[in-house]
Amino acid sequence: MKHKSILLSVGIGVSLAVVSGIAISATQDKYTVKVPGGLAFTEFRGYESWQVIAISHSGDMLAATLGNPVMIAAYKAGIPGNGKLFPDGAKMAKVHWNAKKDEEMPGAPTVPGTQHDVDFMVKDSKRFADSGGWGWGEFEYDAASGAFRPGNMSDKPPQGNDAKCGFGCHTVVQNRDYVFTQYGTR
């Protein structure tokens, strides 16, 4: 009888350890995620506190485009409107949320709901010489697990799996150094 109690206790202990391990491993450090052959989330550490460049609303998505201090300084210097290129080290992050109505607030404003994804751009003219000097990365967010994953071709829009994934779309703004977002008046 004592032997069965010990086995039962050990079995419960092992089960709890396994379940705890699964729960701990399910908590993802987003800075470990990388687009295969492309950008790593860690290259944008601290983006959450970058200054807002602009906000946008398209369909059922809201977005905030953020810039690191190098990007903000370039915008304030008149780039790209002055014909100059953004300097190496300029970085942008575009955070997308699913839009929702906040019925509890006056006027039922549209506000960010669950996060959808985050897109990154970095200017490095040597590393990305064959894509206008820019590297891109897109990371889809799963609200249920709280985890990010690299974008892929089954996403909408489809995302390539290298740092040039944004180049095709951004060629339409080549005359703006491949940057769509304008710095909003303050």
GROMACS .gro file of C-alpha atoms in nm:
model
  186
    1MET     CA    1   0.000   0.000   0.000
    2LYS     CA    2   0.282   0.238   0.093
    3HIS     CA    3   0.456   0.155  -0.237
    4LYS     CA    4   0.142   0.251  -0.435
    5SER     CA    5   0.117   0.584  -0.247
    6ILE     CA    6   0.479   0.665  -0.330
    7LEU     CA    7   0.425   0.577  -0.698
    8LEU     CA    8   0.107   0.783  -0.706
    9SER     CA    9   0.287   1.082  -0.547
   10VAL     CA   10   0.578   1.052  -0.789
   11GLY     CA   11   0.334   1.022  -1.082
   12ILE     CA   12   0.145   1.333  -0.973
   13GLY     CA   13   0.472   1.521  -0.921
   14VAL     CA   14   0.602   1.428  -1.266
   15SER     CA   15   0.269   1.520  -1.425
   16LEU     CA   16   0.270   1.861  -1.255
   17ALA     CA   17   0.630   1.919  -1.362
   18VAL     CA   18   0.546   1.832  -1.724
   19VAL     CA   19   0.236   2.054  -1.724
   20SER     CA   20   0.433   2.339  -1.563
   21GLY     CA   21   0.710   2.295  -1.819
   22ILE     CA   22   0.460   2.310  -2.102
   23ALA     CA   23   0.304   2.626  -1.957
   24ILE     CA   24   0.645   2.788  -1.914
   25SER     CA   25   0.760   2.691  -2.263
   26ALA     CA   26   0.434   2.824  -2.409
   27THR     CA   27   0.530   3.171  -2.288
   28GLN     CA   28   0.730   3.291  -2.585
   29ASP     CA   29   1.009   3.544  -2.577
   30LYS     CA   30   0.921   3.734  -2.895
   31TYR     CA   31   1.282   3.841  -2.932
   32THR     CA   32   1.380   3.484  -3.024
   33VAL     CA   33   1.161   3.480  -3.338
   34LYS     CA   34   1.329   3.527  -3.676
   35VAL     CA   35   1.211   3.525  -4.037
   36PRO     CA   36   1.405   3.239  -4.203
   37GLY     CA   37   1.671   3.405  -4.416
   38GLY     CA   38   1.556   3.746  -4.294
   39LEU     CA   39   1.516   3.982  -4.004
   40ALA     CA   40   1.506   3.885  -3.639
   41PHE     CA   41   1.263   4.036  -3.390
   42THR     CA   42   1.563   4.113  -3.168
   43GLU     CA   43   1.688   4.368  -3.422
   44PHE     CA   44   1.393   4.586  -3.315
   45ARG     CA   45   1.418   4.548  -2.938
   46GLY     CA   46   1.242   4.840  -2.770
   47TYR     CA   47   1.020   4.931  -3.067
   48GLU     CA   48   0.723   4.949  -2.829
   49SER     CA   49   0.851   5.283  -2.696
   50TRP     CA   50   0.948   5.441  -3.029
   51GLN     CA   51   0.781   5.765  -3.137
   52VAL     CA   52   0.467   5.750  -3.352
   53ILE     CA   53   0.523   5.850  -3.714
   54ALA     CA   54   0.161   5.809  -3.822
   55ILE     CA   55  -0.157   5.613  -3.759
   56SER     CA   56  -0.381   5.454  -4.019
   57HIS     CA   57  -0.711   5.275  -4.061
   58SER     CA   58  -0.783   5.041  -4.349
   59GLY     CA   59  -1.083   4.811  -4.359
   60ASP     CA   60  -1.100   4.628  -4.029
   61MET     CA   61  -0.741   4.710  -3.928
   62LEU     CA   62  -0.586   4.992  -3.726
   63ALA     CA   63  -0.212   5.058  -3.738
   64ALA     CA   64   0.050   5.269  -3.570
   65THR     CA   65   0.378   5.325  -3.754
   66LEU     CA   66   0.666   5.388  -3.515
   67GLY     CA   67   1.020   5.508  -3.577
   68ASN     CA   68   1.345   5.472  -3.391
   69PRO     CA   69   1.536   5.795  -3.310
   70VAL     CA   70   1.740   5.773  -3.634
   71MET     CA   71   1.419   5.751  -3.840
   72ILE     CA   72   1.251   6.036  -3.653
   73ALA     CA   73   1.557   6.260  -3.692
   74ALA     CA   74   1.561   6.189  -4.066
   75TYR     CA   75   1.194   6.280  -4.101
   76LYS     CA   76   1.250   6.601  -3.903
   77ALA     CA   77   1.540   6.685  -4.138
   78GLY     CA   78   1.296   6.668  -4.431
   79ILE     CA   79   1.374   6.320  -4.563
   80PRO     CA   80   1.249   6.192  -4.804
   81GLY     CA   81   1.081   6.510  -4.932
   82ASN     CA   82   1.416   6.686  -4.966
   83GLY     CA   83   1.541   6.423  -5.211
   84LYS     CA   84   1.781   6.264  -4.963
   85LEU     CA   85   1.777   5.900  -4.854
   86PHE     CA   86   1.712   5.771  -4.506
   87PRO     CA   87   2.039   5.694  -4.327
   88ASP     CA   88   2.158   5.348  -4.234
   89GLY     CA   89   2.021   5.253  -3.894
   90ALA     CA   90   1.677   5.403  -3.959
   91LYS     CA   91   1.408   5.160  -3.841
   92MET     CA   92   1.030   5.146  -3.854
   93ALA     CA   93   0.775   4.920  -3.691
   94LYS     CA   94   0.412   4.905  -3.799
   95VAL     CA   95   0.182   4.746  -3.543
   96HIS     CA   96  -0.156   4.626  -3.676
   97TRP     CA   97  -0.460   4.558  -3.459
   98ASN     CA   98  -0.801   4.421  -3.545
   99ALA     CA   99  -1.036   4.718  -3.512
  100LYS     CA  100  -1.329   4.706  -3.273
  101LYS     CA  101  -1.599   4.947  -3.159
  102ASP     CA  102  -1.584   5.056  -2.796
  103GLU     CA  103  -1.957   5.074  -2.725
  104GLU     CA  104  -1.895   5.189  -2.367
  105MET     CA  105  -1.732   5.516  -2.476
  106PRO     CA  106  -1.920   5.820  -2.609
  107GLY     CA  107  -1.957   5.797  -2.987
  108ALA     CA  108  -1.853   5.428  -2.987
  109PRO     CA  109  -1.505   5.499  -3.127
  110THR     CA  110  -1.308   5.246  -3.327
  111VAL     CA  111  -1.016   5.131  -3.112
  112PRO     CA  112  -0.745   4.864  -3.126
  113GLY     CA  113  -0.869   4.515  -3.046
  114THR     CA  114  -0.642   4.213  -3.057
  115GLN     CA  115  -0.303   4.258  -3.218
  116HIS     CA  116  -0.280   4.114  -3.569
  117ASP     CA  117   0.089   4.148  -3.659
  118VAL     CA  118   0.392   4.373  -3.659
  119ASP     CA  119   0.598   4.468  -3.964
  120PHE     CA  120   0.957   4.590  -3.948
  121MET     CA  121   1.187   4.783  -4.184
  122VAL     CA  122   1.554   4.860  -4.136
  123LYS     CA  123   1.786   5.067  -4.356
  124ASP     CA  124   2.121   4.896  -4.406
  125SER     CA  125   2.254   4.980  -4.752
  126LYS     CA  126   2.531   4.719  -4.738
  127ARG     CA  127   2.331   4.427  -4.599
  128PHE     CA  128   2.031   4.494  -4.825
  129ALA     CA  129   2.201   4.645  -5.132
  130ASP     CA  130   1.980   4.440  -5.366
  131SER     CA  131   1.650   4.565  -5.216
  132GLY     CA  132   1.688   4.942  -5.215
  133GLY     CA  133   1.896   4.936  -4.898
  134TRP     CA  134   1.601   4.819  -4.687
  135GLY     CA  135   1.525   4.491  -4.513
  136TRP     CA  136   1.172   4.388  -4.420
  137GLY     CA  137   1.015   4.140  -4.183
  138GLU     CA  138   0.657   4.055  -4.088
  139PHE     CA  139   0.550   3.868  -3.776
  140GLU     CA  140   0.196   3.739  -3.727
  141TYR     CA  141   0.054   3.746  -3.375
  142ASP     CA  142  -0.164   3.470  -3.228
  143ALA     CA  143  -0.375   3.623  -2.950
  144ALA     CA  144  -0.473   3.282  -2.810
  145SER     CA  145  -0.113   3.179  -2.742
  146GLY     CA  146   0.038   3.526  -2.709
  147ALA     CA  147   0.308   3.422  -2.957
  148PHE     CA  148   0.452   3.564  -3.277
  149ARG     CA  149   0.557   3.368  -3.586
  150PRO     CA  150   0.720   3.474  -3.909
  151GLY     CA  151   0.475   3.566  -4.182
  152ASN     CA  152   0.441   3.320  -4.468
  153MET     CA  153   0.283   3.281  -4.809
  154SER     CA  154  -0.052   3.165  -4.666
  155ASP     CA  155  -0.102   3.496  -4.483
  156LYS     CA  156  -0.307   3.782  -4.624
  157PRO     CA  157  -0.124   3.949  -4.784
  158PRO     CA  158   0.127   3.671  -4.854
  159GLN     CA  159   0.465   3.730  -4.694
  160GLY     CA  160   0.792   3.604  -4.834
  161ASN     CA  161   1.040   3.445  -4.601
  162ASP     CA  162   1.341   3.668  -4.647
  163ALA     CA  163   1.439   4.027  -4.577
  164LYS     CA  164   1.329   4.132  -4.927
  165CYS     CA  165   0.965   4.032  -4.870
  166GLY     CA  166   0.850   4.396  -4.876
  167PHE     CA  167   1.059   4.511  -5.170
  168GLY     CA  168   0.803   4.426  -5.440
  169CYS     CA  169   0.529   4.634  -5.279
  170HIS     CA  170   0.757   4.922  -5.187
  171THR     CA  171   0.897   4.978  -5.537
  172VAL     CA  172   0.596   5.202  -5.611
  173VAL     CA  173   0.748   5.454  -5.367
  174GLN     CA  174   1.107   5.420  -5.484
  175ASN     CA  175   1.115   5.801  -5.522
  176ARG     CA  176   1.045   5.823  -5.145
  177ASP     CA  177   1.332   5.585  -5.061
  178TYR     CA  178   1.083   5.294  -5.052
  179VAL     CA  179   0.888   5.441  -4.757
  180PHE     CA  180   0.509   5.477  -4.779
  181THR     CA  181   0.447   5.652  -4.448
  182GLN     CA  182   0.464   6.028  -4.430
  183TYR     CA  183   0.555   6.197  -4.105
  184GLY     CA  184   0.235   6.355  -3.974
  185THR     CA  185   0.229   6.722  -3.881
  186ARG     CA  186   0.264   6.781  -3.509
   0.00000   0.00000   0.00000
